[in-house]
Amino acid sequence: MGGTEQSTEDTTGAFLDDIVVTANRRSQNLQDVALSVSALGSRELEAFNVRSGTDIARFTPGVSISNSFAGQSQQYSIRGVTQNDYNDIFEGPIAVYYDDTYMTSIQGQVFGTFDLERVEILKGPQGTLFGKNATGGLVHFIPKQPTKETEAYFDWGYGRFNGVRLEGAVSGSLAPNLRGRASILYSRSDPYLKNIYPAGGGVPTLPPGPRFGEDLGGEDLIAGRLQLETDLGERLNVRLAGTAARMTMGNGPYTNRAIQPVFNAAGQYIDTIALPSGTPDGLGFIAPPPGSEQTASDFAKDSGYYGRSYDASLHVRYEFDSFDVISVTSYKRFEKSMAVDIDGGPVNFVNYGQRNTSNSLTQEIRAAGETEGGLRWATGAFFSKARARGRLGFLAPANSLFAGQFGATATGIDLINPLKYKNTNYSIFANVDLPLTNRLTLVVGGRLIREKLRFNFASNGYANVDDYEIDTETIIIPGLQPSSRHRETDRLWAGKVNLEYRFEDGSLAYAGVSRGVKGGAFNAKLPDGTPPLLASEIPYRPETLYSYEIGAKTQLFEDRVRLSAAAFYYDYKNYQTFTLKNVTGTISNNDAHAWGGELGAQFTPTDRLRGTVAVAYTKATVKDVVIAAAAPTAPAVLDDVNPTFAPRLQASGNLSYDLPLDLFGGTLTAIADVSFISDFYDNIRNFTGQRHNGHTLVNGGLSWLNADRTLTIKGYVKNLTNNTYVETAFDTASLCGCGQIQYSKPRWWTVSLRKEF
């Protein structure tokens, strides 16, 4: 499974390249790592146009993207371990690392990729060696680092919707024992979703203005990274790195759909049915058909919202005679502002907005070494402190239906929850690889964690100043929900025990059990008119995952084929279940379990043909989820359900073939990749209208590489078949008989030129 980090060998050779990863905090050949891990190397990332963190999922079965709010909040889901809470100041169950530093906030997890050495994807609990909240796995983005020799590259691309992408880097020695690397990315494209407002039925109650009815789905991203590295003597290495990124965006590229709530005889809301295309929704609006690349939203502007990230890190390594000590210090700041049209149509109903800021400081120090007897060990300590401020809630402009319910028809009103969150984490860890025989190894590891949580919650109505922004200057309705303060302390532990057996031919078999944990956090229910949560319902408990896994890896036909397989069973205690009802969501604790397996192969049958294929099956169940609350004449409706954004079956494959042509002295290569995911749900209640069909995505192109391997010209098409499928949706059937839905981007072509110096 996965891809390659390129070796120094000619990659057109008949044999597979060595795949080097650091999944165990040391450099190892991928085939020698006793866990389910995939890797995409720099050349594979470039060849198959991996342009963002979301593209990683299409190459890694078992990994999917959990969406909320039109993709403006995105998190990874691995083997059914997922979280799609729209309040992304909190942390998810899949840890994301960037350059050996932990990202404490969900809102900073998915970003543009540039100048990367590789991406590693680890499945299953990784809390022993990788900090906190790696319950379901870990995604690690590893950038290229400064080099002694001068090198540089420039990559220019142009594509559909006036898409422009510029990427480049320069690296080399600046002075004796001082090296540097500077990298930059600029990417933009016009909106792909045409806004036909006010067409489509319904009666808009706000006249069009300069910011009404704009097209949606554009992109404007700029990012840069600077690194300095020095050797202070033969043993001490110091590297300072800084990254900044700014993404400008418009409202989420949603369109509308008509959906109908279903109630039982006791009046309990037990299902949702999606109505056929062309059917009016509960507000009288008829949405453009799927695949039309159209929306008809009154609340729509193509810019004005943003995501910003800033990162600085200090990496220090000292090599003693028999072990190394590594210190990694990191500071991160994320800022985010976004908004969406809740009904997704031309009716001036109500909108949702969010503005967050989070800051984090992390410090890890670890030591690792190997004894003469072959025992490998690693130990260390980790500290993190994260602070976040959130403003999230409803934007009800003047003349909106929602504002009228609060007597603010003429002025509008913002119904906002201001939040403050603080998380302080201390942990110590150790891991030992103990050879029992020359072929059998016992691996034991553990981490002890103490986490302090602080949370302040308020909920007020504020005077509306700007229809498109969250306004919190003047309170006009205090206490929409009771204010509260919460303090929690969690004491947790993670651990693993593995047995690894290495055969004479280099094959590997392993079996083990791991315990992963994720700390608790807090609910921030929106002021939607339903009863507020009790103070005891605002905190939710930590979750614990026991993972049992067996696997094997081998190589065949003189290393022309590499195979991997794994099977797993997950037993979850207090799974943090996010349930979205109407326009607000809360997290509860439920037990859950999952089981499944994965198969993968890399192959190079000839010196011209290379490829990978992988498949994953996951059957996950969350138990006793509250589908409908108790009614006066009926108990609560409970059911066992599937997690959100967790398809049972996923498969992917890619091929590259060097055509037997001499084209201007260079090599012409055909490239293609295909990925498939089966049906999935966007809501934990698993209503009929919340289930979306599986889909297949096909991409491909041609690439020409000159004789000295410094110039690449490529044409590439994503979504070759122009397939229309659902990426995410938002069910507000009981509120308005309508909902938002985001469809896939249409066929998207690009041409690019890359020059290496």
XYZ file of C-alpha atoms in Angstrom, residues 374-693:
320
model
C 20.137 -5.358 19.379
C 17.641 -3.888 21.872
C 16.188 -0.634 20.527
C 14.662 1.876 22.906
C 13.070 5.299 22.876
C 11.775 7.446 25.722
C 10.800 11.039 26.283
C 8.340 13.657 27.458
C 5.761 15.800 25.705
C 4.085 19.082 26.692
C 1.470 21.130 24.910
C -0.608 24.166 25.756
C -3.395 25.271 23.431
C -5.690 28.269 23.740
C -8.630 28.911 21.436
C -11.345 31.513 21.057
C -14.401 30.771 18.982
C -17.381 32.766 17.781
C -20.012 30.606 16.096
C -23.707 30.876 15.464
C -26.489 32.191 13.260
C -26.380 35.246 11.022
C -29.950 36.477 10.491
C -29.866 39.517 8.173
C -32.546 42.179 8.023
C -35.857 40.882 6.598
C -34.790 37.272 7.127
C -37.354 34.783 8.351
C -35.192 33.941 11.357
C -34.706 37.589 12.418
C -38.464 38.088 12.409
C -38.861 35.511 15.166
C -36.737 37.733 17.454
C -38.473 41.003 16.578
C -35.476 42.168 14.542
C -36.946 42.126 11.028
C -35.784 45.639 10.210
C -32.247 45.321 11.597
C -31.329 41.662 11.665
C -29.658 39.855 14.550
C -26.643 37.590 15.157
C -27.201 34.661 17.558
C -23.668 33.807 18.640
C -21.883 31.519 21.110
C -18.589 33.111 22.248
C -16.262 30.356 23.493
C -12.902 30.136 25.228
C -10.985 26.874 25.460
C -7.675 25.924 27.047
C -5.964 22.541 26.976
C -2.723 21.742 28.813
C -1.192 18.321 28.291
C 1.746 16.583 29.995
C 2.917 13.098 29.087
C 5.872 10.734 29.326
C 6.454 7.742 27.081
C 8.755 4.808 26.436
C 9.075 2.124 23.771
C 11.333 -0.945 23.649
C 12.076 -3.396 20.810
C 13.423 -6.522 22.547
C 14.869 -9.321 20.362
C 13.709 -12.671 21.771
C 15.525 -14.623 19.042
C 17.350 -13.594 15.903
C 13.948 -13.539 14.123
C 11.369 -12.822 16.828
C 11.023 -9.379 18.437
C 8.796 -8.211 21.272
C 7.750 -4.548 21.192
C 6.327 -2.924 24.331
C 5.422 0.728 24.690
C 3.343 3.065 26.786
C 2.444 6.672 27.512
C 1.109 8.315 30.672
C -0.964 11.467 30.133
C -2.360 14.227 32.309
C -4.604 16.724 30.554
C -6.204 19.847 32.049
C -9.199 21.378 30.260
C -10.831 24.780 30.740
C -13.932 25.980 28.892
C -16.063 29.139 29.061
C -19.419 29.216 27.277
C -21.823 32.085 26.573
C -24.730 32.587 24.185
C -26.215 35.987 23.259
C -28.072 37.913 20.601
C -25.997 40.736 19.077
C -26.889 43.738 16.950
C -26.344 43.000 13.271
C -23.855 45.361 11.610
C -22.615 43.365 8.610
C -24.890 40.703 7.104
C -21.858 38.572 6.182
C -19.805 38.806 9.375
C -20.152 37.681 12.995
C -20.956 40.784 15.043
C -20.324 40.667 18.792
C -20.044 44.352 19.686
C -23.484 45.087 21.134
C -25.601 42.587 23.077
C -29.320 43.105 22.516
C -30.593 39.758 23.887
C -28.394 38.459 26.724
C -28.444 34.850 27.837
C -30.003 33.009 24.914
C -28.547 30.005 26.743
C -27.073 29.963 30.263
C -23.401 30.903 30.481
C -21.126 28.372 32.149
C -17.526 27.611 33.089
C -16.046 24.139 33.157
C -12.836 22.599 34.477
C -11.877 19.007 33.828
C -8.729 16.945 34.380
C -8.182 13.673 32.541
C -5.587 11.075 33.499
C -5.091 8.695 30.603
C -2.726 6.065 29.304
C -1.918 4.510 25.950
C 0.094 1.391 25.236
C 1.033 -1.377 22.840
C 2.407 -4.912 22.804
C 3.557 -6.374 19.473
C 5.241 -9.564 18.327
C 7.209 -9.352 15.080
C 8.651 -12.302 13.177
C 11.081 -11.845 10.269
C 11.520 -14.780 7.913
C 14.742 -15.732 6.187
C 13.554 -14.327 2.852
C 12.854 -10.917 4.394
C 9.110 -11.389 4.871
C 7.497 -10.018 8.027
C 4.550 -11.185 10.136
C 3.248 -9.349 13.181
C 0.456 -9.398 15.746
C -0.336 -6.975 18.507
C -2.722 -5.107 20.708
C -2.771 -1.337 21.226
C -4.674 1.008 23.473
C -5.391 4.494 22.148
C -7.020 7.390 23.978
C -8.420 10.812 23.200
C -9.214 13.342 25.890
C -12.651 14.754 26.541
C -13.897 18.190 25.526
C -17.097 20.232 25.529
C -20.344 20.779 23.667
C -21.291 24.232 22.414
C -24.892 23.812 21.304
C -26.155 26.576 19.026
C -29.103 28.761 20.101
C -31.617 27.084 17.793
C -34.682 27.568 19.992
C -34.622 24.091 21.552
C -33.928 23.698 25.287
C -30.306 24.394 26.248
C -28.056 21.674 27.558
C -27.761 21.106 31.250
C -24.396 22.055 32.707
C -23.661 18.336 33.183
C -24.296 17.697 29.474
C -21.705 20.164 28.203
C -18.556 18.101 29.005
C -18.119 14.742 27.302
C -15.797 11.989 28.450
C -12.502 10.717 26.992
C -12.714 7.843 24.522
C -10.641 4.644 24.592
C -9.863 2.313 21.702
C -8.492 -1.222 22.066
C -7.044 -2.360 18.738
C -6.151 -5.951 17.843
C -4.224 -6.350 14.601
C -2.337 -8.989 12.625
C -0.449 -8.412 9.423
C 2.206 -9.561 7.002
C 4.520 -8.095 4.361
C 6.571 -9.825 1.712
C 8.256 -9.375 -1.651
C 8.157 -11.668 -4.692
C 9.805 -12.167 -8.069
C 13.152 -10.667 -7.122
C 11.478 -7.669 -5.509
C 9.336 -6.843 -8.527
C 6.239 -7.227 -6.357
C 5.690 -6.149 -2.761
C 2.616 -7.297 -0.867
C 1.084 -6.273 2.443
C -1.988 -7.419 4.334
C -3.590 -6.572 7.673
C -6.705 -7.492 9.620
C -7.981 -5.646 12.674
C -10.673 -5.515 15.332
C -11.483 -2.323 17.275
C -13.294 -2.209 20.618
C -14.308 1.348 21.528
C -15.322 2.614 24.951
C -17.033 6.019 25.149
C -16.692 6.724 21.428
C -17.260 10.465 20.994
C -20.380 10.507 18.816
C -21.284 13.772 17.079
C -25.016 13.997 16.318
C -26.325 16.803 14.135
C -30.002 17.705 14.627
C -31.620 20.569 12.721
C -28.845 23.175 12.765
C -26.944 22.240 15.891
C -24.935 19.258 17.063
C -23.725 17.709 20.278
C -21.292 14.957 21.220
C -22.251 12.038 23.432
C -20.329 8.945 24.518
C -21.286 5.555 23.064
C -19.577 2.212 22.812
C -18.541 1.096 19.333
C -16.642 -1.596 17.487
C -15.140 -2.109 14.046
C -13.429 -4.856 12.125
C -11.904 -5.128 8.691
C -8.866 -5.785 6.588
C -6.572 -4.326 3.946
C -4.553 -5.675 1.040
C -1.961 -3.803 -0.967
C 0.558 -4.441 -3.709
C 3.298 -2.511 -5.475
C 4.629 -3.913 -8.702
C 7.003 -3.246 -11.565
C 6.629 -6.139 -14.031
C 8.795 -4.406 -16.659
C 11.266 -1.567 -16.643
C 8.576 0.670 -18.146
C 5.524 -0.168 -16.059
C 5.025 0.634 -12.377
C 1.931 0.651 -10.229
C 0.126 0.065 -6.964
C -3.235 -1.381 -6.016
C -4.917 -1.476 -2.607
C -8.281 -2.333 -1.111
C -9.729 -1.857 2.386
C -12.909 -3.118 4.033
C -14.202 -1.649 7.308
C -17.392 -2.605 9.137
C -17.890 -0.130 11.975
C -20.855 0.167 14.357
C -21.687 2.759 17.004
C -24.076 1.338 19.582
C -27.278 2.731 21.091
C -27.220 6.139 19.440
C -30.222 8.321 20.293
C -32.088 8.725 17.017
C -35.043 10.562 18.560
C -35.556 11.877 22.078
C -38.257 10.490 24.317
C -41.794 11.739 23.663
C -44.642 12.055 26.199
C -46.087 8.772 24.927
C -42.949 6.933 23.763
C -39.410 6.195 24.958
C -36.330 7.470 23.140
C -35.552 5.745 19.845
C -32.120 4.086 19.926
C -30.265 2.297 17.146
C -26.884 0.810 16.231
C -25.496 2.900 13.360
C -22.547 3.417 11.053
C -20.043 6.204 11.794
C -20.121 9.198 9.471
C -17.870 9.395 6.403
C -16.820 5.774 6.907
C -17.433 3.776 3.696
C -17.225 0.024 4.097
C -15.254 -0.577 0.915
C -12.470 1.516 -0.560
C -10.060 0.693 -3.359
C -7.397 2.533 -5.309
C -4.783 1.902 -7.942
C -2.322 3.839 -10.045
C -0.123 3.129 -13.037
C 2.710 4.854 -14.820
C 3.973 3.554 -18.164
C 6.972 4.891 -20.084
C 5.928 4.768 -23.725
C 8.480 3.185 -26.113
C 9.014 6.478 -27.935
C 12.007 8.758 -28.305
C 10.343 12.152 -28.169
C 12.933 14.924 -28.505
C 15.373 12.758 -26.586
C 13.053 12.510 -23.572
C 10.626 10.019 -22.018
C 6.863 10.216 -22.477
C 4.951 8.610 -19.591
C 1.246 7.822 -19.337
C -0.124 8.092 -15.807
C -3.506 7.176 -14.358
C -5.081 6.618 -10.971
C -8.513 5.424 -9.925
C -10.194 5.370 -6.521
C -13.513 4.000 -5.302
C -15.505 4.447 -2.115
C -18.815 2.790 -1.294
C -21.886 4.403 0.282
C -21.452 6.583 3.355
C -23.555 8.670 5.755
C -23.080 12.365 6.518
C -24.972 12.115 9.848
C -24.641 9.590 12.665
C -28.424 9.071 12.759
C -28.133 7.261 9.403
C -31.415 8.568 8.000
C -32.312 7.548 4.467
C -31.667 11.041 3.108
C -28.290 11.173 4.827
C -26.890 8.234 2.886
C -24.939 9.010 -0.276
C -24.012 6.692 -3.105
